[in-house]
Structures are given as C-alpha cells and as structure tokens.
Short mmCIF file of C-alpha atoms and ligand atoms in Angstrom, two decimals:
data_model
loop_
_atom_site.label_atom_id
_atom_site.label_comp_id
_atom_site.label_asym_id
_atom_site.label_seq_id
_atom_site.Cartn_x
_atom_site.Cartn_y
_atom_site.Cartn_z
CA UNK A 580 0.00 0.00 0.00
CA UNK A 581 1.33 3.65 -0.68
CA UNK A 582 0.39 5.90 2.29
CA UNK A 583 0.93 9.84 1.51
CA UNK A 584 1.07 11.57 5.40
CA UNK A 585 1.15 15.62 4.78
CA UNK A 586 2.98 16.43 8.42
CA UNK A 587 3.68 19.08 10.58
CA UNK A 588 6.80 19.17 13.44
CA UNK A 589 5.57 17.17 16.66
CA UNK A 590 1.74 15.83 16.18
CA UNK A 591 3.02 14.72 12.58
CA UNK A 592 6.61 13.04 14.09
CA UNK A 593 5.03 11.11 16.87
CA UNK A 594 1.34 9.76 14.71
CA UNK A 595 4.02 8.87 11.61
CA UNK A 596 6.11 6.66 14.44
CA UNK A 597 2.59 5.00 15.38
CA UNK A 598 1.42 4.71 11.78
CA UNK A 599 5.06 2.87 10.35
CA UNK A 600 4.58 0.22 13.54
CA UNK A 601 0.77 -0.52 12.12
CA UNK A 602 1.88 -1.08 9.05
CA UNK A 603 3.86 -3.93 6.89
CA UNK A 604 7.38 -3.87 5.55
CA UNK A 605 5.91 -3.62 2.12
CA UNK A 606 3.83 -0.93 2.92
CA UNK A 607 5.46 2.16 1.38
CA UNK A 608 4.86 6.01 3.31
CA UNK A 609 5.57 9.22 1.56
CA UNK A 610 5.99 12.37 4.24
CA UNK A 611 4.83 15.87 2.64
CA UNK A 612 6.74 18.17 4.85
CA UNK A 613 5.53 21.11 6.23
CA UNK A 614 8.65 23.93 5.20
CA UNK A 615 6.72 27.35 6.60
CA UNK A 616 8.35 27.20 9.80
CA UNK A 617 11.95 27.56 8.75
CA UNK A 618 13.67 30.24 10.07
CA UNK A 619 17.08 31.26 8.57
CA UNK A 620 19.40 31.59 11.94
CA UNK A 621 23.45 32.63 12.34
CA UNK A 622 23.30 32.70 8.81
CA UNK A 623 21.64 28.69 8.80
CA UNK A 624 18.85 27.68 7.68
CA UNK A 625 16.88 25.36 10.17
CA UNK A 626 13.52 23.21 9.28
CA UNK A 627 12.08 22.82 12.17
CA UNK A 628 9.20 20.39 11.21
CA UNK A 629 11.02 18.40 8.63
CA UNK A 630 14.31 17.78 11.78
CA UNK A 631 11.37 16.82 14.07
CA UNK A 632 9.96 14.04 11.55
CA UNK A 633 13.78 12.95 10.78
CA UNK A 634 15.25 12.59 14.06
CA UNK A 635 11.14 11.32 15.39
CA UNK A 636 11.29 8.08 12.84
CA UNK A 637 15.68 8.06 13.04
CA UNK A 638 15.64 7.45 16.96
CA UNK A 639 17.37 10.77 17.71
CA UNK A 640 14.61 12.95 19.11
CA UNK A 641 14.85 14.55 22.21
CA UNK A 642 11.61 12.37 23.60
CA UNK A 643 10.01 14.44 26.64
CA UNK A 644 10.72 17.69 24.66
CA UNK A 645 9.35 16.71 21.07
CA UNK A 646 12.19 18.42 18.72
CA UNK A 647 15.77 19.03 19.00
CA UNK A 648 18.41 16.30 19.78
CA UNK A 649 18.91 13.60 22.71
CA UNK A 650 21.56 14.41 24.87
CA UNK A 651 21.61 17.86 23.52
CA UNK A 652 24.63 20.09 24.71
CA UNK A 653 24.51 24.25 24.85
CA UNK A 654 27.95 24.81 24.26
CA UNK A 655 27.74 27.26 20.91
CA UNK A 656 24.76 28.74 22.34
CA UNK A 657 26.88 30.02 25.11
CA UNK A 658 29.33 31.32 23.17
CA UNK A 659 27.09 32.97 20.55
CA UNK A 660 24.93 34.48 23.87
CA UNK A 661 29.21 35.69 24.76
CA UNK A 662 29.42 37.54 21.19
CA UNK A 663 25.69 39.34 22.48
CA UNK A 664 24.55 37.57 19.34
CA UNK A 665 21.07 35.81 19.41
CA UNK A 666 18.31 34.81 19.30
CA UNK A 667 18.71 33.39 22.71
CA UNK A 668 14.68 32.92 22.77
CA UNK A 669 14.87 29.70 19.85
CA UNK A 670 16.80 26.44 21.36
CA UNK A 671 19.63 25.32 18.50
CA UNK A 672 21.68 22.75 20.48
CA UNK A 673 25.56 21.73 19.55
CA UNK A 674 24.33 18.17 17.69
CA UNK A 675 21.62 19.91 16.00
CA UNK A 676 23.59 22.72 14.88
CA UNK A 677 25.39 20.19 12.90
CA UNK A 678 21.97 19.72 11.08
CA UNK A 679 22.22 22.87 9.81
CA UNK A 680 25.18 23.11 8.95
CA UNK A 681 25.34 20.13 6.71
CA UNK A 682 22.00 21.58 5.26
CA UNK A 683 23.34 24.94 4.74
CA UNK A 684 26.18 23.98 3.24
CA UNK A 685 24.89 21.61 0.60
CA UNK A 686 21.81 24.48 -0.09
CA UNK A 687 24.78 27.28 -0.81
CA UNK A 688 26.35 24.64 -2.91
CA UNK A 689 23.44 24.55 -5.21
CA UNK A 690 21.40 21.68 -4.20
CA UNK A 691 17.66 21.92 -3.64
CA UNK A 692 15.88 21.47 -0.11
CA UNK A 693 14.80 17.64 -1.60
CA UNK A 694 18.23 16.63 -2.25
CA UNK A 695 19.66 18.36 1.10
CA UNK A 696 16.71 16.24 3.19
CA UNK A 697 17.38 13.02 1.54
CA UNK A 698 20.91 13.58 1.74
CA UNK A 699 20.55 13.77 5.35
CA UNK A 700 18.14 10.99 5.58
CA UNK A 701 20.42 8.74 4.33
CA UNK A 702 21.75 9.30 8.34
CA UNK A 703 18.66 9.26 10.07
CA UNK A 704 16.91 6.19 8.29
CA UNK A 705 13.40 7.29 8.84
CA UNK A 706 12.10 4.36 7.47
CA UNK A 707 9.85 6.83 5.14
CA UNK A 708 10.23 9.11 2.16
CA UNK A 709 10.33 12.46 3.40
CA UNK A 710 9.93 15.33 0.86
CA UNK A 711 9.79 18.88 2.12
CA UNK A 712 6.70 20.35 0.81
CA UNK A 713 8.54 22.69 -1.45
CA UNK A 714 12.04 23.90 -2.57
CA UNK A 715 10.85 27.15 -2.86
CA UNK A 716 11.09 29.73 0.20
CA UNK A 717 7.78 29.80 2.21
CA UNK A 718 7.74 31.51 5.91
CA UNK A 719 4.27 31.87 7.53
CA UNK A 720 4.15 34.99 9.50
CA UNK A 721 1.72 35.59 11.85
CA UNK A 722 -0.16 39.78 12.47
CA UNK A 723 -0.33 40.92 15.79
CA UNK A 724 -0.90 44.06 17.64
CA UNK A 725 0.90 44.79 20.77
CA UNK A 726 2.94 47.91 22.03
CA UNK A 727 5.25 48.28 19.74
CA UNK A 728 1.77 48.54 17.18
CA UNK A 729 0.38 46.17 14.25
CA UNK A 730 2.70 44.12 12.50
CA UNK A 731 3.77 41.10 11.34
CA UNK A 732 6.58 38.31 13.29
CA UNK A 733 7.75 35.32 11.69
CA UNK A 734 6.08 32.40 12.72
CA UNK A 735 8.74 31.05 14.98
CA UNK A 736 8.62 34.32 17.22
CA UNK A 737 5.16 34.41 17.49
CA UNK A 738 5.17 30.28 18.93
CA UNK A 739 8.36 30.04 20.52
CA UNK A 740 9.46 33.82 21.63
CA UNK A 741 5.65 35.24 22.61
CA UNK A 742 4.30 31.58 23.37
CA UNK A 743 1.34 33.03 21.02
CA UNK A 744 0.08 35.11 24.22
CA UNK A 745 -0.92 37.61 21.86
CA UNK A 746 -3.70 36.86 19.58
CA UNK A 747 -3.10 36.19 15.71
CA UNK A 748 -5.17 38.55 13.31
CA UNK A 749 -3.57 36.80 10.45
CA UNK A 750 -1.40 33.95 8.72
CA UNK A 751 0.42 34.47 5.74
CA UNK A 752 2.45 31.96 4.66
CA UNK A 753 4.60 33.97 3.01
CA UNK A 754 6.31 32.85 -0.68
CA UNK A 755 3.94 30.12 -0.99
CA UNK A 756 1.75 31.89 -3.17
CA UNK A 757 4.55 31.33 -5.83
CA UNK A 758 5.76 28.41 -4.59
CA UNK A 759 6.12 25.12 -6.60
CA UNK A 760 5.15 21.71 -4.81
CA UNK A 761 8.66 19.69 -4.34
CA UNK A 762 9.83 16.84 -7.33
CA UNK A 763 7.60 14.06 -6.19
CA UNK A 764 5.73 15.38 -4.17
CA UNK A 765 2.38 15.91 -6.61
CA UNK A 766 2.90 12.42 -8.22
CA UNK A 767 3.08 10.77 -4.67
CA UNK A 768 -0.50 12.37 -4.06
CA UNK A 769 -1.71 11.32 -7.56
CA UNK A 770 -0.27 7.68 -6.71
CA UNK A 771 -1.52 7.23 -3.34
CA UNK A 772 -3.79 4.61 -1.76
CA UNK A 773 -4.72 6.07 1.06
CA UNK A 774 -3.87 9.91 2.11
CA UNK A 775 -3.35 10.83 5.84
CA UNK A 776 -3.78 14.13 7.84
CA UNK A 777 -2.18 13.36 10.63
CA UNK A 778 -3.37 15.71 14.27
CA UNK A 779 -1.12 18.11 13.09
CA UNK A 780 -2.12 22.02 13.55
CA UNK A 781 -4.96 22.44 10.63
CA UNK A 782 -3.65 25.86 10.39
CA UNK A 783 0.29 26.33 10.24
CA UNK A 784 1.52 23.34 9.50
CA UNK A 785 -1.36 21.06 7.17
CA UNK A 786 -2.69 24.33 6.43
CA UNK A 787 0.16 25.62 5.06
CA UNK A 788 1.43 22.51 2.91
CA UNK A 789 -1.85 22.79 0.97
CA UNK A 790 -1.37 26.50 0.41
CA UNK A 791 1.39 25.55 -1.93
CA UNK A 792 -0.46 25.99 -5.22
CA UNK A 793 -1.47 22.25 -6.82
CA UNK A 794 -1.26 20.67 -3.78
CA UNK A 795 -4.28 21.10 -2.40
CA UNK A 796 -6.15 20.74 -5.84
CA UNK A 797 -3.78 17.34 -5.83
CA UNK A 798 -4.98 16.03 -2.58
CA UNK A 799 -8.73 16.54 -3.95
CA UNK A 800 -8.63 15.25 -6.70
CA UNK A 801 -6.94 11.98 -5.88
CA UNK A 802 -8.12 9.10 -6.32
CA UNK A 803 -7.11 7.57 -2.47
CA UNK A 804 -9.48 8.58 0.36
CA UNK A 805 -8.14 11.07 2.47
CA UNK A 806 -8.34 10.76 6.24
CA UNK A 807 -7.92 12.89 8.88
CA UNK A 808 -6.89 13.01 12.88
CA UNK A 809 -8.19 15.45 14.85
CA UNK A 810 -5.63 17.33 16.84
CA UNK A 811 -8.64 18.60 19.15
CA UNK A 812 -9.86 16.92 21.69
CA UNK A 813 -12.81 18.26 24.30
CA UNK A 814 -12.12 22.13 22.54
CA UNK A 815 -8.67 22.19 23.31
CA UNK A 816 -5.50 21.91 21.54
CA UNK A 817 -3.56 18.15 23.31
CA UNK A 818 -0.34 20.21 23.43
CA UNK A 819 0.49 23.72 21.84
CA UNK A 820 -1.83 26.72 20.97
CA UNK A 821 -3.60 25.54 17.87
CA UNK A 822 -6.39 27.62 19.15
CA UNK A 823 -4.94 30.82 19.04
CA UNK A 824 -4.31 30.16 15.25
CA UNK A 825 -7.56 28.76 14.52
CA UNK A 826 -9.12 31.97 15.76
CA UNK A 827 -7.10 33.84 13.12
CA UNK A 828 -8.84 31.92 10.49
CA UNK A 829 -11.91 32.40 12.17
CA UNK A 830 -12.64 28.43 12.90
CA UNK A 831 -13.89 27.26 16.52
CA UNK A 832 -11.40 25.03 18.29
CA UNK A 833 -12.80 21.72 18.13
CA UNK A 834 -12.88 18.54 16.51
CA UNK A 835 -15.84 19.18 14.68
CA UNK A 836 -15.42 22.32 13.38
CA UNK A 837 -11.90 21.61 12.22
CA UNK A 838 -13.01 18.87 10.08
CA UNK A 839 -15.76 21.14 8.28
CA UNK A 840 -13.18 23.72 7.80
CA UNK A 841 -11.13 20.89 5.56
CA UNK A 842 -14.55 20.55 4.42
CA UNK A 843 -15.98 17.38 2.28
CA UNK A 844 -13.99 18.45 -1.04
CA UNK A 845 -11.14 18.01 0.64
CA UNK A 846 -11.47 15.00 3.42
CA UNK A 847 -13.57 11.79 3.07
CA UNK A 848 -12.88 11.06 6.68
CA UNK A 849 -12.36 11.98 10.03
CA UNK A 850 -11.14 10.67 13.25
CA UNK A 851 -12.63 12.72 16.62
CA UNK A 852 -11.67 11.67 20.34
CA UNK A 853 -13.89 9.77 21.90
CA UNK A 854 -14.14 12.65 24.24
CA UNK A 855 -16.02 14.14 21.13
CA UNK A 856 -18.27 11.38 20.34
CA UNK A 857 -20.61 13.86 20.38
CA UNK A 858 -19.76 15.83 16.80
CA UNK A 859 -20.01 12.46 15.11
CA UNK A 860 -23.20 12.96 13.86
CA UNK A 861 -22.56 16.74 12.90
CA UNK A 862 -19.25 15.84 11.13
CA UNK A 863 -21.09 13.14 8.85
CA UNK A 864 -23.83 15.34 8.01
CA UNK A 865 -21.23 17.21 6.60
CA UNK A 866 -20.73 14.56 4.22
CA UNK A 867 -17.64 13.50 6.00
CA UNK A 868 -17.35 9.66 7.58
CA UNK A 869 -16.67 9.89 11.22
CA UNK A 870 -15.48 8.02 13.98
CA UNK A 871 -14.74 8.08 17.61
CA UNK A 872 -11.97 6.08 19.02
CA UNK A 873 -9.25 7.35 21.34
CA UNK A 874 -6.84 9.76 19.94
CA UNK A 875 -3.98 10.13 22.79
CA UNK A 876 -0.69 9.24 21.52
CA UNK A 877 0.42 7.73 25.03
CA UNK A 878 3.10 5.51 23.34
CA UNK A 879 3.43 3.73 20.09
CA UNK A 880 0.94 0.77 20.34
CA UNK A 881 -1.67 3.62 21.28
CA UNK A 882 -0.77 5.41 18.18
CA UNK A 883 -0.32 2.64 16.10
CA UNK A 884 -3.99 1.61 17.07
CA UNK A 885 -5.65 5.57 16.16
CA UNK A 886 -3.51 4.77 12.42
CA UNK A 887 -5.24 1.63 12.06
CA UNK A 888 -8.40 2.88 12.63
CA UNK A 889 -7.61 5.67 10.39
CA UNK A 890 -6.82 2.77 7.54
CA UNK A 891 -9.61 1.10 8.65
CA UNK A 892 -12.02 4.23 7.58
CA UNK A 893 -10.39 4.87 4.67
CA UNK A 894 -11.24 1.26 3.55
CA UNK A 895 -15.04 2.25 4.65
CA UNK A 896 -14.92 5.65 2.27
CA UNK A 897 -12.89 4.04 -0.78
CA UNK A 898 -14.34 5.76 -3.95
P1 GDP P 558 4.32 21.19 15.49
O1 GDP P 558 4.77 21.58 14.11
O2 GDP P 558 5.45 20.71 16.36
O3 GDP P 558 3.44 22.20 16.14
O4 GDP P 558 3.47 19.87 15.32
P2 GDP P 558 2.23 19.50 14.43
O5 GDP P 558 1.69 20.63 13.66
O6 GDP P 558 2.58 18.26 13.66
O7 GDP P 558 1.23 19.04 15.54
C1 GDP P 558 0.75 19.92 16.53
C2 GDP P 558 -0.59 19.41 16.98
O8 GDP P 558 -0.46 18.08 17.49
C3 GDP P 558 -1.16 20.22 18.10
O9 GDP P 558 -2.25 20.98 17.60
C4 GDP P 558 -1.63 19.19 19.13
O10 GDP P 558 -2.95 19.41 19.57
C5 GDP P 558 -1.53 17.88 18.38
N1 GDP P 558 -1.20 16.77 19.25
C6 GDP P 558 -0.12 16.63 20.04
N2 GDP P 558 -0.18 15.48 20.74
C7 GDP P 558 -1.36 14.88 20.39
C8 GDP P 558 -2.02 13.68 20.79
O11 GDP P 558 -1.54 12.88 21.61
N3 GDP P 558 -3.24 13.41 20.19
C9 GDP P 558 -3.81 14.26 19.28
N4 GDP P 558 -5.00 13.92 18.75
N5 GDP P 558 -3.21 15.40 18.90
C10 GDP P 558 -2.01 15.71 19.44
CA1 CA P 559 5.70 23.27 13.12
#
C-alpha cells in the first residue's frame, strides 16, 4: 500500500512513528513536509518540522521535549549568547547545529531542499520518504498588535518567543503563493492509496502545505481517500496553541469544526476523540465519515492503534 502523510513538526513526528509500527514492511509512506516554519538563523537555515519528523522516525529525538536532539549540549549557544549575538529565545543545540550546517552547506552549494533532506536521511533512516513540501522559500508569519503597534513576526517568534500570548489577526504563509510543490511530491499524491492528515495544527503546519499551489487541488482530486486526525480533543488543543491560530482563520477550536473547515472536497474522513463522540453525527452530516476512538498518543501501540483505525475508515470511504 502507498500511504501519503502531509505532516507538521511534533503531532506529525510522533502519529508517523505510530502509523510505520501498524503497518507492513511492504507498505510504502511518503511524508509531505511542512517547510513554513523555517527560520534562517546565524546565517543557517533550520527546518524545524522536517528535523522533528527525521530525528522522530531516526531514533534521535529529544523524547520528553518533542524536537531538537537527545543528549543535547549548549555549548555554541553560550558562546554565541558571549558575542551578544542571538536569538537566545529559539533552542539550536551543539548536535543539532550540525543539522544545519550540513543543510546549509549543501543548499549554498546549489542543491535543492529535496536533495539536502534526503541527503541527510540517508543518516537518520526514517524508514519513510520524506519530501519537504517545497524547494521554494515559504515563511508563515503571523499579524499581531501589541505595544510596539500592528505588525507582522515570523512564525517562529510568534510560537516560541511570545508563546502566542498575543492573539493572531492573520497567517500568511509567506512565498507560498509562488511556490512550486517539491519533485515528487504531486505524483506521490496522484499515486496514493490512502492519504493521511495526521493531528497536526490544521492551520500552520497542514494548512500551510496545501497553500502551496497544486497541492491542495492534488490532494482533492486523488483518487485515495483522504483521512484525517483530529488534533482537538474536548475544545482544546492536546499540546500547543492551535487555538490561538484557529481563531485567526476564524474556525472554533474543536474537533468538529476543524473537520468542516477541511470541508468534504477536501477529506472523506475523520477521526474525533472519543471525548467528542458527540460531533459524530454533525461531522457526517457534513458529508464526512466519522469516527470516535481514542486519539492520545500515550506511546506507540496507542498510536499505532488511532492509524489503524484511520486505515480502517479509509477502507469504509474508498471511492
Ligand atoms: P508542530 O509543528 O510541532 O506544532 O506539530 P504538528 O503541527 O505536527 O502538531 C501539533 C498538533 O499536534 C497540536 O495541535 C496538538 O494538539 C496535536 N497533538 C499533540 N499530541 C497529540 C495527541 O496525543 N493526540 C492528538 N490527537 N493530537 C495531538
Ligand atoms: Ca511546526
């Protein structure tokens, strides 16, 4: 079977680790990257959501945390933080540093963002195919208002720097609109069996990866049913502030309203907490299959159970 997941950083990593131990050695899973959080740093540039995936499914992931390395070390942080250079508000440890470095390099040396992530997959061994979402540029930037006035912040400063205290007016990811889906990445949709949204955040990091031109129009017109997890459970983001981005799209946070924001063109199923048994019936008047089964990714075997179950109702909504 060819599985398509379109992922975000953490919610993507962890369901992707779940969804390769449910499945079967010949079973082959193609990771659409989410590339609007990278930040360019000391002159680096650093993927945030497609390291998270890598070192998730390679075994190198810092586990309590969610990103960065295991047995991280600070050392060029502190000497960068010496030099009054920052940002000391974003975490770049001394074995993830190398990350970027080895990406950097190879990017300045003329190779695209596809190349550079396989190149460094050949490390990590994530057991899938992990495409960025793009080659092109594409930094979502978030509008606030504070004291300093309206304006925009890059993504990463809004989540990590102001813990998105302040609310979002607006997304942009910005670039996309001329961005160009990655080599593979719209014949891997066309190709597909089955097409996963994993309970990443519906706004900045799935949201984003279909606002790369063609690939949303790719995912809808494919001829795999598409399923998604919800990343909401009981109104309420399970770790992060999805909500406060929701709001600046103007969709409720919860299961139900998530789904009908993907909307019926776009998903042919959905998978809701069983804390939110309840939407069930609103969800599938939608015109969207729906099921309740637990959707806490405890450990593996718990998240290998919610990607069966997502299988499972994709088999139910083949068309
Ligand atoms: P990020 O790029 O690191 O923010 O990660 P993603 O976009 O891939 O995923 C973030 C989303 O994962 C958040 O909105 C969380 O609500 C969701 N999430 C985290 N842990 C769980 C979990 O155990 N179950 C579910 N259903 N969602 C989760
Ligand atoms: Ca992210």
């Amino acid at each position: 079977m060819r599985i398509v997941a379109l992922a975000g950083g953490i919610g993507g990593a962890r369901f992707l680790r779940g969804l390769l131990a449910a499945v079967g050695p010949q079973d082959e899973i193609t990771v659409i990257g989410n590339t609007g959080d990278d930040i360019h740093l000391y002159g680096l540039k650093v993927c945030p959501d497609l390291d998270t995936v890598m070192y998730t499914l390679g075994g190198g992931i810092h586990e309590e945390q969610g990103w960065g390395r295991t047995d991280e070390t600070w050392s060029i942080k502190a000497e960068m933080k010496e030099y009054g250079v920052g940002p000391e508000w974003f975490g770049l440890g001394d074995r993830d540093f190398a990350t970027h470095l080895v990406r950097s390099q190879m990017l300045t040396a003329g190779y695209s963002l596809s190349q550079v992530t396989e190149a460094l997959c050949v490390r990590w061994k994530p057991g899938v195919r992990l495409l960025p979402m793009s080659d092109d540029r594409v930094e979502t930037h978030v509008r606030i208002t504070d004291e300093q006035g309206t304006r925009a912040v890059h993504f990463q400063e809004y989540w990590v720097r102001l813990h998105a205290a302040v609310d979002a007016e607006a997304i942009v990811p910005v670039g996309a609109d001329t961005a160009k889906p990655a080599p593979g990445v719209l014949e891997a949709i066309a190709a597909a069996d089955v097409i996963l949204f994993p309970p990443s955040n519906p706004v900045v990091s799935i949201g984003t990866i279909l606002a790369v031109p063609g690939i949303r129009e790719a995912v809808a017109a494919a001829p795999a049913p598409v399923v998604g997890l919800s990343p909401i459970i009981g109104g309420a983001p399970v770790r992060g502030m999805a909500d406060k981005v929701l709001a600046a799209v103007g969709v409720e946070a919860t299961a139900e309203a998530v789904a009908l924001n993907y909307g019926s063109a776009l998903i042919d199923g959905w998978l809701v907490d069983t804390a939110d048994e309840a939407s069930v019936a609103a969800v599938e008047e939608a015109g969207i299959a729906c099921r309740a089964v637990p959707l806490l990714m405890t450990d593996v075997e718990a998240t290998a159970e919610m990607a069966r179950a997502a299988l499972a109702l994709a088999e139910q909504v083949r068309r």
